[in-house]
Coordinates of N, CA and C in Angstrom, one line a residue:
M3 N 122.1 107.4 73.8 CA 121.3 107.3 72.6 C 119.9 107.9 72.8
T4 N 119.4 108.7 71.9 CA 118.1 109.3 72.0 C 117.1 108.4 71.3
K5 N 116.2 107.9 72.1 CA 115.1 107.0 71.5 C 113.8 107.7 71.8
T6 N 112.8 107.4 70.9 CA 111.5 108.0 71.0 C 110.5 106.9 71.3
G7 N 109.3 107.3 71.9 CA 108.3 106.4 72.1 C 107.9 106.2 73.5
N8 N 106.9 105.4 73.8 CA 106.4 105.2 75.1 C 105.9 103.8 75.2
T9 N 106.6 103.0 76.1 CA 106.3 101.6 76.3 C 104.9 101.4 77.0
N10 N 104.3 102.4 77.5 CA 103.1 102.3 78.3 C 101.8 102.8 77.5
L11 N 101.9 102.7 76.2 CA 100.7 103.1 75.4 C 99.6 102.2 75.6
P12 N 98.3 102.7 75.6 CA 97.1 101.9 75.8 C 97.0 100.9 74.7
G13 N 96.8 99.7 75.0 CA 96.6 98.6 74.0 C 97.9 98.0 73.5
A14 N 99.0 98.5 73.9 CA 100.3 97.9 73.5 C 100.6 96.6 74.2
A15 N 101.2 95.7 73.5 CA 101.6 94.4 74.1 C 102.7 94.6 75.0
D16 N 103.0 93.7 75.9 CA 104.1 93.9 76.8 C 105.4 93.9 76.2
S17 N 105.6 93.1 75.2 CA 107.0 92.9 74.6 C 107.3 94.0 73.6
V18 N 108.1 95.0 74.0 CA 108.5 96.1 73.1 C 110.0 96.2 73.2
T19 N 110.7 95.6 72.2 CA 112.1 95.6 72.2 C 112.8 96.1 71.0
L20 N 112.1 96.3 69.9 CA 112.8 96.6 68.6 C 112.7 98.1 68.3
W21 N 113.7 98.5 67.5 CA 113.8 99.9 67.1 C 114.2 100.0 65.7
S22 N 113.8 101.1 65.0 CA 114.1 101.3 63.6 C 114.9 102.5 63.4
S23 N 115.9 102.5 62.5 CA 116.7 103.7 62.1 C 116.0 104.5 61.0
L24 N 116.5 105.7 60.7 CA 116.0 106.5 59.6 C 116.0 105.7 58.3
P25 N 117.2 105.0 57.9 CA 117.2 104.2 56.7 C 116.1 103.1 56.7
D26 N 115.9 102.5 57.9 CA 114.8 101.5 58.0 C 113.5 102.1 57.6
I27 N 113.2 103.3 58.1 CA 111.9 104.0 57.8 C 111.8 104.2 56.3
C28 N 112.8 104.7 55.7 CA 112.7 105.0 54.2 C 112.5 103.7 53.5
K29 N 113.2 102.6 53.9 CA 113.0 101.4 53.2 C 111.6 100.9 53.3
L30 N 111.0 101.0 54.5 CA 109.6 100.6 54.7 C 108.6 101.4 53.8
L31 N 109.0 102.7 53.7 CA 108.1 103.6 52.9 C 108.4 103.5 51.4
N32 N 109.4 102.6 51.1 CA 109.8 102.3 49.7 C 110.2 103.6 49.0
T33 N 111.2 104.3 49.6 CA 111.7 105.5 49.1 C 113.2 105.5 49.3
P34 N 114.0 106.1 48.4 CA 115.4 106.2 48.6 C 115.8 107.0 49.8
F35 N 117.0 106.7 50.4 CA 117.4 107.5 51.5 C 118.9 108.0 51.3
D36 N 119.1 109.1 51.9 CA 120.5 109.7 51.9 C 121.3 108.9 52.9
H37 N 122.5 108.6 52.5 CA 123.4 107.8 53.5 C 123.8 108.7 54.7
A38 N 123.6 110.0 54.6 CA 123.8 110.9 55.7 C 122.8 110.7 56.8
M39 N 121.7 110.0 56.5 CA 120.6 109.7 57.4 C 121.0 108.5 58.3
A40 N 122.1 107.8 58.1 CA 122.5 106.7 58.9 C 123.0 107.2 60.3
N41 N 122.1 107.8 61.0 CA 122.4 108.4 62.3 C 121.9 107.5 63.4
E42 N 122.8 106.9 64.1 CA 122.5 105.9 65.1 C 121.8 106.5 66.3
E43 N 121.8 107.8 66.4 CA 121.1 108.5 67.5 C 119.6 108.6 67.3
C44 N 119.2 108.4 66.1 CA 117.8 108.5 65.7 C 117.2 107.1 65.6
R45 N 116.4 106.7 66.6 CA 115.7 105.4 66.6 C 114.3 105.6 66.9
F46 N 113.5 104.7 66.3 CA 112.0 104.8 66.4 C 111.5 103.5 66.9
Q47 N 110.7 103.5 67.9 CA 110.2 102.4 68.7 C 109.1 101.5 67.9
H48 N 109.3 100.2 68.0 CA 108.3 99.3 67.6 C 107.3 99.0 68.8
V49 N 106.0 98.9 68.5 CA 105.1 98.5 69.5 C 104.2 97.4 68.9
Q50 N 104.0 96.4 69.7 CA 103.2 95.2 69.2 C 101.8 95.3 69.7
Y51 N 100.8 94.9 68.9 CA 99.4 94.9 69.3 C 98.8 93.5 69.0
K52 N 97.9 93.1 69.8 CA 97.2 91.9 69.5 C 96.0 92.2 68.6
A53 N 95.5 91.1 67.9 CA 94.3 91.2 67.1 C 93.1 91.8 67.9
G54 N 92.5 92.8 67.4 CA 91.3 93.4 68.1 C 91.7 94.7 68.9
Q55 N 93.0 94.9 69.2 CA 93.4 96.1 69.9 C 93.4 97.3 69.0
R56 N 93.1 98.5 69.6 CA 93.2 99.7 68.8 C 94.5 100.4 68.9
I57 N 95.0 100.9 67.8 CA 96.2 101.7 67.8 C 95.9 103.1 68.2
Y58 N 94.9 103.7 67.7 CA 94.4 105.0 68.2 C 92.9 105.1 67.9
T59 N 92.2 106.0 68.5 CA 90.7 106.1 68.4 C 90.3 107.5 67.9
V60 N 89.1 107.7 67.5 CA 88.5 108.9 67.0 C 88.5 109.9 68.2
G61 N 89.0 111.1 67.9 CA 89.1 112.2 68.9 C 90.3 112.2 69.8
Q62 N 91.1 111.1 69.7 CA 92.4 111.1 70.5 C 93.3 112.2 70.0
T63 N 94.0 112.8 70.9 CA 95.0 113.8 70.6 C 96.1 113.3 69.6
F64 N 96.3 114.0 68.6 CA 97.3 113.6 67.6 C 98.7 113.9 68.1
E65 N 99.5 112.9 68.2 CA 100.9 113.1 68.5 C 101.9 112.3 67.6
M66 N 101.3 111.2 67.1 CA 102.2 110.2 66.4 C 101.6 110.0 64.9
L67 N 102.6 109.7 64.1 CA 102.3 108.9 62.9 C 102.8 107.5 63.1
Y68 N 102.3 106.6 62.3 CA 102.7 105.2 62.5 C 103.0 104.6 61.2
I69 N 103.9 103.7 61.1 CA 104.2 102.9 60.0 C 104.0 101.4 60.3
V70 N 103.2 100.7 59.5 CA 103.0 99.3 59.8 C 104.3 98.5 59.4
S71 N 104.8 97.8 60.4 CA 106.0 96.9 60.2 C 105.6 95.5 59.8
A72 N 104.5 95.0 60.4 CA 104.1 93.7 60.2 C 102.6 93.6 60.6
G73 N 101.9 92.7 60.0 CA 100.5 92.4 60.3 C 99.5 93.2 59.5
F74 N 98.2 93.1 59.8 CA 97.1 93.7 59.1 C 96.2 94.4 60.0
L75 N 95.7 95.6 59.5 CA 94.9 96.4 60.3 C 93.7 96.9 59.5
K76 N 92.8 97.6 60.2 CA 91.7 98.3 59.5 C 91.6 99.7 60.0
N77 N 91.3 100.6 59.1 CA 91.1 102.0 59.4 C 89.6 102.3 59.2
V78 N 89.0 102.8 60.3 CA 87.5 102.9 60.3 C 87.1 104.4 60.6
M79 N 86.2 104.9 59.8 CA 85.5 106.2 60.1 C 84.2 105.9 60.8
I80 N 83.9 106.6 61.9 CA 82.7 106.4 62.7 C 81.9 107.7 62.7
D81 N 80.7 107.7 62.2 CA 79.9 108.9 62.2 C 79.2 109.2 63.5
G82 N 78.4 110.3 63.6 CA 77.8 110.7 64.8 C 76.8 109.7 65.4
D83 N 76.3 108.9 64.5 CA 75.3 107.9 64.9 C 75.9 106.5 65.2
G84 N 77.3 106.5 65.2 CA 78.0 105.2 65.5 C 78.1 104.3 64.3
N85 N 77.7 104.7 63.1 CA 77.9 103.8 62.0 C 79.3 103.8 61.5
E86 N 79.8 102.6 61.2 CA 81.2 102.5 60.8 C 81.4 102.3 59.3
Q87 N 82.4 103.0 58.7 CA 82.8 102.8 57.3 C 84.3 102.5 57.3
I88 N 84.6 101.4 56.8 CA 86.1 101.0 56.7 C 86.7 101.8 55.5
L89 N 87.8 102.5 55.8 CA 88.4 103.3 54.8 C 89.6 102.6 54.1
S90 N 90.2 101.7 54.8 CA 91.4 100.9 54.3 C 91.7 99.8 55.1
F91 N 92.6 98.9 54.6 CA 93.2 97.8 55.3 C 94.7 97.9 55.3
P92 N 95.2 98.7 56.2 CA 96.7 99.0 56.2 C 97.5 97.7 56.4
M93 N 98.6 97.6 55.7 CA 99.6 96.5 55.9 C 101.0 97.0 55.8
K94 N 101.9 96.2 55.7 CA 103.3 96.6 55.8 C 103.7 97.7 54.9
G95 N 104.3 98.7 55.5 CA 104.8 99.9 54.7 C 103.8 101.0 54.6
D96 N 102.6 100.8 55.1 CA 101.6 101.9 55.1 C 101.7 102.9 56.2
L97 N 101.4 104.1 55.9 CA 101.5 105.2 56.9 C 100.2 105.5 57.5
L98 N 100.1 105.6 58.8 CA 98.8 105.8 59.5 C 98.9 107.1 60.3
G99 N 97.7 107.7 60.5 CA 97.6 108.8 61.4 C 97.6 110.2 60.8
V100 N 97.7 110.2 59.4 CA 97.8 111.5 58.7 C 96.6 112.3 58.9
D101 N 95.4 111.7 59.1 CA 94.2 112.5 59.3 C 94.2 113.3 60.6
G102 N 95.1 113.1 61.5 CA 95.2 113.8 62.7 C 95.9 115.1 62.7
I103 N 96.6 115.4 61.6 CA 97.4 116.6 61.5 C 96.6 117.9 61.5
H104 N 95.6 117.9 60.7 CA 94.8 119.2 60.5 C 94.2 119.7 61.8
R105 N 93.5 118.8 62.5 CA 92.7 119.3 63.7 C 93.4 118.9 65.0
N106 N 94.6 118.3 64.9 CA 95.4 117.9 66.1 C 94.7 116.8 66.9
Q107 N 93.8 116.1 66.2 CA 93.2 114.9 66.8 C 92.8 113.9 65.6
Y108 N 92.8 112.6 65.9 CA 92.5 111.7 64.9 C 91.0 111.7 64.5
C109 N 90.7 111.6 63.2 CA 89.3 111.6 62.8 C 88.8 110.2 62.5
S110 N 89.7 109.2 62.6 CA 89.2 107.8 62.4 C 89.9 107.0 63.5
E111 N 89.7 105.7 63.5 CA 90.4 104.8 64.4 C 91.0 103.7 63.6
V112 N 92.1 103.1 64.1 CA 92.8 102.0 63.5 C 92.8 100.9 64.5
A113 N 92.4 99.7 64.1 CA 92.5 98.5 65.0 C 93.2 97.4 64.3
A114 N 93.8 96.5 65.0 CA 94.5 95.4 64.5 C 93.6 94.3 64.1
L115 N 93.7 93.8 62.8 CA 93.0 92.6 62.4 C 93.7 91.3 62.7
S116 N 95.0 91.4 62.9 CA 95.9 90.3 63.3 C 96.9 90.8 64.3
D117 N 97.7 90.0 64.9 CA 98.8 90.5 65.7 C 99.7 91.3 64.8
C118 N 100.1 92.4 65.2 CA 100.8 93.3 64.3 C 101.9 94.1 65.1
T119 N 102.7 94.7 64.3 CA 103.8 95.6 64.9 C 103.7 96.9 64.1
V120 N 103.7 98.1 64.8 CA 103.8 99.4 64.2 C 104.9 100.1 64.8
I121 N 105.4 101.1 64.0 CA 106.6 101.9 64.4 C 106.1 103.3 64.7
L122 N 106.4 103.8 65.9 CA 106.0 105.1 66.3 C 106.8 106.2 65.7
L123 N 106.2 107.2 65.1 CA 106.9 108.3 64.6 C 106.4 109.6 65.2
P124 N 107.0 110.1 66.3 CA 106.5 111.3 66.9 C 106.5 112.5 65.9
F125 N 105.4 113.1 65.7 CA 105.3 114.1 64.7 C 106.2 115.3 64.9
K126 N 106.3 115.8 66.1 CA 107.2 116.9 66.4 C 108.7 116.6 66.1
Q127 N 109.1 115.4 66.4 CA 110.5 115.0 66.1 C 110.7 114.9 64.6
L128 N 109.7 114.3 63.9 CA 109.8 114.2 62.5 C 109.9 115.5 61.8
S129 N 109.2 116.5 62.3 CA 109.2 117.8 61.7 C 110.6 118.4 61.9
L130 N 111.2 118.2 63.0 CA 112.6 118.7 63.3 C 113.6 118.0 62.4
L131 N 113.5 116.7 62.3 CA 114.4 115.9 61.5 C 114.3 116.2 60.0
G132 N 113.1 116.5 59.6 CA 112.9 116.9 58.2 C 113.7 118.1 57.8
K133 N 113.9 119.0 58.7 CA 114.7 120.2 58.4 C 116.2 119.8 58.2
T134 N 116.6 118.7 58.8 CA 118.0 118.3 58.6 C 118.2 117.3 57.5
Y135 N 117.2 116.4 57.4 CA 117.3 115.3 56.4 C 116.1 115.5 55.4
V136 N 116.5 116.2 54.3 CA 115.5 116.5 53.3 C 114.9 115.2 52.7
A137 N 115.7 114.2 52.6 CA 115.2 112.9 52.0 C 114.1 112.3 52.9
L138 N 114.2 112.5 54.2 CA 113.2 112.0 55.1 C 111.9 112.7 54.9
E139 N 112.0 114.1 54.8 CA 110.8 114.9 54.6 C 110.1 114.5 53.3
N140 N 110.9 114.3 52.3 CA 110.3 113.9 51.0 C 109.6 112.5 51.1
A141 N 110.3 111.6 51.9 CA 109.7 110.3 52.0 C 108.3 110.4 52.7
M142 N 108.2 111.2 53.7 CA 107.0 111.4 54.4 C 105.9 112.0 53.5
Y143 N 106.3 113.0 52.8 CA 105.3 113.7 51.9 C 104.9 112.7 50.8
G144 N 105.8 111.9 50.3 CA 105.5 110.8 49.3 C 104.5 109.8 49.9
A145 N 104.7 109.4 51.1 CA 103.8 108.4 51.7 C 102.4 109.0 51.9
M146 N 102.4 110.3 52.4 CA 101.1 110.9 52.5 C 100.3 111.1 51.2
S147 N 101.1 111.4 50.2 CA 100.5 111.6 48.8 C 99.9 110.2 48.4
R148 N 100.7 109.2 48.6 CA 100.2 107.8 48.2 C 98.9 107.4 48.9
E149 N 98.8 107.8 50.2 CA 97.5 107.5 50.9 C 96.4 108.3 50.3
L150 N 96.7 109.5 50.0 CA 95.6 110.4 49.4 C 95.2 109.8 48.0
M151 N 96.1 109.4 47.2 CA 95.7 108.8 45.9 C 94.9 107.5 46.1
R152 N 95.2 106.7 47.1 CA 94.4 105.5 47.3 C 93.0 105.9 47.7
D153 N 92.8 107.0 48.5 CA 91.5 107.5 48.9 C 90.7 107.9 47.6
H154 N 91.4 108.6 46.7 CA 90.8 109.1 45.5 C 90.3 108.0 44.6
T155 N 91.2 107.0 44.6 CA 90.9 105.8 43.7 C 89.7 105.1 44.3
M156 N 89.6 104.9 45.6 CA 88.4 104.3 46.2 C 87.1 105.0 46.0
V157 N 87.2 106.3 46.1 CA 85.9 107.1 45.8 C 85.5 107.0 44.4
A158 N 86.4 107.0 43.5 CA 86.1 106.8 42.1 C 85.5 105.5 41.8
M159 N 86.1 104.4 42.4 CA 85.6 103.1 42.3 C 84.2 102.9 42.8
L160 N 83.9 103.4 43.9 CA 82.6 103.2 44.5 C 81.5 103.9 43.7
S161 N 81.9 105.0 43.1 CA 80.8 105.8 42.4 C 80.6 105.3 40.9
S162 N 81.5 104.5 40.4 CA 81.4 104.2 38.9 C 81.4 102.8 38.6
L163 N 81.8 101.9 39.5 CA 82.0 100.5 39.1 C 80.9 99.6 39.8
S164 N 80.7 98.5 39.1 CA 79.7 97.5 39.6 C 80.3 96.8 40.8
A165 N 79.4 96.0 41.5 CA 79.8 95.2 42.7 C 80.9 94.2 42.2
E166 N 80.7 93.6 41.1 CA 81.6 92.6 40.5 C 83.0 93.2 40.4
A167 N 83.0 94.4 39.8 CA 84.3 95.1 39.5 C 85.0 95.5 40.8
R168 N 84.2 95.9 41.8 CA 84.8 96.3 43.1 C 85.5 95.1 43.8
V169 N 84.8 94.0 43.8 CA 85.4 92.8 44.4 C 86.6 92.3 43.6
A170 N 86.5 92.3 42.3 CA 87.6 91.9 41.5 C 88.8 92.8 41.7
R171 N 88.6 94.1 41.8 CA 89.7 95.0 42.1 C 90.3 94.8 43.4
F172 N 89.5 94.5 44.4 CA 89.9 94.2 45.7 C 90.8 93.0 45.8
I173 N 90.5 91.9 45.1 CA 91.3 90.7 45.1 C 92.6 91.0 44.4
I174 N 92.6 91.7 43.3 CA 93.8 92.1 42.6 C 94.7 93.0 43.4
Y175 N 94.1 93.9 44.1 CA 94.8 94.8 45.0 C 95.6 94.0 46.1
L176 N 94.9 93.1 46.7 CA 95.5 92.2 47.7 C 96.6 91.4 47.1
S177 N 96.4 90.8 45.9 CA 97.4 90.0 45.2 C 98.6 90.9 45.0
D178 N 98.5 92.1 44.6 CA 99.6 93.0 44.3 C 100.4 93.3 45.6
R179 N 99.6 93.6 46.7 CA 100.2 93.9 47.9 C 101.0 92.8 48.5
F180 N 100.4 91.6 48.5 CA 101.1 90.4 49.0 C 102.4 90.1 48.2
A181 N 102.3 90.3 46.9 CA 103.5 90.1 46.0 C 104.6 91.1 46.4
G182 N 104.2 92.4 46.7 CA 105.1 93.4 47.0 C 105.8 93.1 48.4
M183 N 105.2 92.3 49.2 CA 105.8 91.9 50.5 C 106.6 90.6 50.4
G184 N 106.7 90.1 49.2 CA 107.4 88.8 49.0 C 106.7 87.6 49.2
Y185 N 105.3 87.7 49.3 CA 104.5 86.5 49.5 C 103.9 86.1 48.1
S186 N 103.1 85.0 48.1 CA 102.5 84.5 46.9 C 101.4 85.5 46.5
S187 N 101.4 85.8 45.2 CA 100.3 86.7 44.6 C 99.1 85.9 44.2
K188 N 99.2 84.6 44.2 CA 98.1 83.7 43.8 C 97.3 83.1 44.9
Q189 N 97.9 82.9 46.0 CA 97.2 82.3 47.2 C 97.5 83.0 48.5
F190 N 96.5 83.4 49.2 CA 96.7 84.2 50.4 C 95.4 84.1 51.3
N191 N 95.5 84.5 52.5 CA 94.4 84.5 53.4 C 93.8 85.9 53.6
L192 N 92.5 85.9 53.8 CA 91.8 87.2 54.0 C 91.8 87.4 55.6
C193 N 92.4 88.5 56.0 CA 92.4 88.8 57.5 C 91.1 89.5 57.9
M194 N 90.3 89.9 56.9 CA 89.1 90.7 57.2 C 87.9 89.8 57.0
T195 N 86.8 90.1 57.6 CA 85.5 89.4 57.5 C 84.8 89.8 56.2
R196 N 83.8 89.0 55.8 CA 83.0 89.4 54.6 C 82.3 90.8 54.9
Q197 N 81.9 91.0 56.1 CA 81.2 92.2 56.5 C 82.2 93.4 56.3
E198 N 83.4 93.2 56.8 CA 84.4 94.3 56.6 C 84.7 94.5 55.2
I199 N 84.8 93.5 54.4 CA 85.0 93.7 52.9 C 83.9 94.5 52.3
G200 N 82.6 94.1 52.7 CA 81.5 94.9 52.2 C 81.5 96.3 52.6
S201 N 81.8 96.6 53.8 CA 81.9 98.0 54.3 C 82.9 98.8 53.5
Y202 N 84.1 98.2 53.3 CA 85.2 98.8 52.5 C 84.7 99.1 51.1
L203 N 84.0 98.2 50.5 CA 83.7 98.3 49.1 C 82.3 98.9 48.8
G204 N 81.6 99.4 49.9 CA 80.4 100.1 49.8 C 79.2 99.2 49.4
M205 N 79.2 98.0 50.0 CA 78.1 97.0 49.7 C 77.7 96.3 51.0
T206 N 76.6 95.6 50.9 CA 76.2 94.8 52.1 C 77.0 93.6 52.3
L207 N 76.9 93.0 53.5 CA 77.5 91.7 53.7 C 77.0 90.7 52.7
E208 N 75.7 90.7 52.5 CA 75.2 89.7 51.6 C 75.7 89.8 50.2
T209 N 75.9 91.0 49.7 CA 76.4 91.3 48.3 C 77.8 90.8 48.2
A210 N 78.6 91.2 49.2 CA 80.0 90.8 49.2 C 80.2 89.3 49.2
S211 N 79.4 88.6 50.1 CA 79.5 87.1 50.1 C 79.0 86.5 48.8
R212 N 78.0 87.1 48.2 CA 77.4 86.6 46.9 C 78.5 86.7 45.8
M213 N 79.1 87.9 45.8 CA 80.1 88.1 44.7 C 81.3 87.1 44.8
L214 N 81.8 86.9 46.1 CA 82.9 86.0 46.3 C 82.5 84.6 45.9
S215 N 81.3 84.2 46.3 CA 80.8 82.9 46.0 C 80.6 82.7 44.5
S216 N 80.1 83.7 43.8 CA 80.0 83.6 42.3 C 81.4 83.5 41.7
F217 N 82.3 84.2 42.1 CA 83.7 84.1 41.6 C 84.2 82.6 41.8
D218 N 83.9 82.1 42.9 CA 84.3 80.7 43.3 C 83.6 79.7 42.3
Q219 N 82.3 79.9 42.2 CA 81.5 78.9 41.3 C 82.0 79.0 39.9
L220 N 82.4 80.2 39.4 CA 82.8 80.3 38.0 C 84.3 79.9 37.8
G221 N 84.9 79.5 38.9 CA 86.3 79.0 38.7 C 87.3 80.1 38.6
I222 N 86.9 81.4 38.9 CA 87.8 82.5 38.9 C 88.8 82.5 40.1
I223 N 88.2 82.1 41.2 CA 89.0 81.9 42.4 C 88.6 80.7 43.1
S224 N 89.4 80.2 44.0 CA 89.0 79.1 44.9 C 88.9 79.6 46.3
L225 N 87.8 79.5 46.9 CA 87.5 80.1 48.2 C 87.2 79.1 49.2
K226 N 88.1 79.0 50.2 CA 87.9 78.0 51.3 C 88.0 78.8 52.6
L227 N 86.9 79.1 53.3 CA 86.8 79.9 54.5 C 87.5 81.3 54.1
R228 N 88.7 81.6 54.7 CA 89.3 82.8 54.4 C 90.5 82.7 53.5
S229 N 90.7 81.5 53.0 CA 91.8 81.2 52.0 C 91.3 81.5 50.6
V230 N 92.1 82.3 49.8 CA 91.8 82.6 48.5 C 92.9 82.2 47.6
E231 N 92.5 81.5 46.5 CA 93.5 81.2 45.4 C 93.0 81.7 44.1
I232 N 93.8 82.5 43.4 CA 93.4 83.1 42.2 C 93.6 82.0 41.1
L233 N 92.6 81.6 40.4 CA 92.7 80.6 39.3 C 92.6 81.2 37.9
D234 N 92.0 82.3 37.8 CA 91.9 82.9 36.5 C 92.1 84.4 36.6
L235 N 93.3 84.9 36.5 CA 93.6 86.3 36.7 C 93.1 87.1 35.5
Q236 N 93.1 86.5 34.3 CA 92.6 87.2 33.2 C 91.1 87.6 33.3
A237 N 90.3 86.7 33.9 CA 88.9 86.9 34.2 C 88.7 88.0 35.2
L238 N 89.6 88.0 36.2 CA 89.5 89.1 37.2 C 89.8 90.5 36.6
Q239 N 90.8 90.5 35.6 CA 91.2 91.7 35.0 C 90.0 92.2 34.1
K240 N 89.2 91.3 33.5 CA 88.1 91.7 32.7 C 87.0 92.3 33.6
L241 N 86.7 91.6 34.7 CA 85.7 92.0 35.7 C 86.0 93.3 36.3
R242 N 87.2 93.6 36.5 CA 87.6 94.9 37.3 C 87.2 96.1 36.5
R243 N 86.9 96.0 35.2 CA 86.5 97.1 34.4 C 85.0 97.2 34.2
M244 N 84.2 96.3 34.8 CA 82.8 96.3 34.6 C 82.1 97.5 35.2
P245 N 81.5 98.4 34.4 CA 80.9 99.6 35.0 C 79.6 99.3 35.8
R246 N 79.2 100.3 36.6 CA 77.9 100.1 37.3 C 76.8 100.2 36.3
S247 N 75.8 99.3 36.5 CA 74.7 99.2 35.6 C 73.4 98.9 36.4
H248 N 72.3 99.5 36.0 CA 71.1 99.2 36.6 C 70.3 98.1 35.9
H249 N 71.0 97.5 34.9 CA 70.3 96.4 34.2 C 71.0 95.1 34.5
N250 N 70.3 94.2 35.2 CA 70.8 92.9 35.7 C 71.2 92.0 34.5
D251 N 70.5 92.2 33.3 CA 70.7 91.4 32.1 C 72.2 91.6 31.7
A252 N 72.7 92.9 31.8 CA 74.0 93.1 31.3 C 75.0 92.4 32.2
K253 N 74.7 92.3 33.5 CA 75.6 91.6 34.4 C 75.6 90.1 34.2
K254 N 74.4 89.6 33.9 CA 74.3 88.2 33.7 C 75.0 87.8 32.4
T255 N 75.0 88.7 31.4 CA 75.7 88.4 30.1 C 77.2 88.4 30.3
A256 N 77.7 89.3 31.1 CA 79.1 89.4 31.4 C 79.6 88.1 32.1
F257 N 78.8 87.7 33.1 CA 79.2 86.5 33.8 C 79.1 85.2 33.0
S258 N 78.1 85.2 32.1 CA 78.0 84.0 31.2 C 79.1 83.9 30.3
R259 N 79.7 85.1 29.8 CA 80.8 85.1 28.9 C 82.0 84.5 29.7
L260 N 82.2 84.9 30.9 CA 83.3 84.4 31.7 C 83.2 82.9 32.0
A261 N 82.0 82.5 32.2 CA 81.8 81.1 32.5 C 81.9 80.2 31.3
A262 N 81.8 80.8 30.1 CA 81.8 80.0 28.8 C 83.2 79.4 28.6

């Protein structure tokens, strides 16, 4: 049997025993697969990481794409001065490492927020398999396009929406993702810190904490440490459309209407 991967990757946990087939990969990417792809010779290795470990780093030579099989991670861009900007919080079914294709090295780094498992997809092998299995190639392009659309959505959100709207959208986004993984859409734990949320949403730690506390005080959510329960989804839906404004009075009016 031809298997791919390396059990001695930096940062990998000692226990590496699982493998995924081509149909498994398509299922994780939420795309149809051709039954001809049920080739037992093609297996992709799972690697486990502990919370805090890095999957890859900025400047590392590009060799792999990765699919998250379990757990939660953060994707971080680091500028020349060492400043960090969180780009995303990957979770089950997300594709990682696409930014390494162009320059043959990763432009960002990915670290585990919780114990997690990722599936290694050697890019050279994927390219060869794509010539044989068109469905696999389409699945990979679809996953790359999905990541690009998320990036575009984030840029648009940061430039046009208020802090309240960004936090509301973030909570709704997490709710939808948890629901898609078969978990509760109303109650879930935040794996990221307030500072990390602020970095992702383009705001300070203080602003992110204040927005979450305000939502809690208004009864929109119940917030206990990192546990979030959505109490008023309709209010979140209203807040998610609040545009950026330089007038604090407008924001106070919107909050007062929600509290009424």
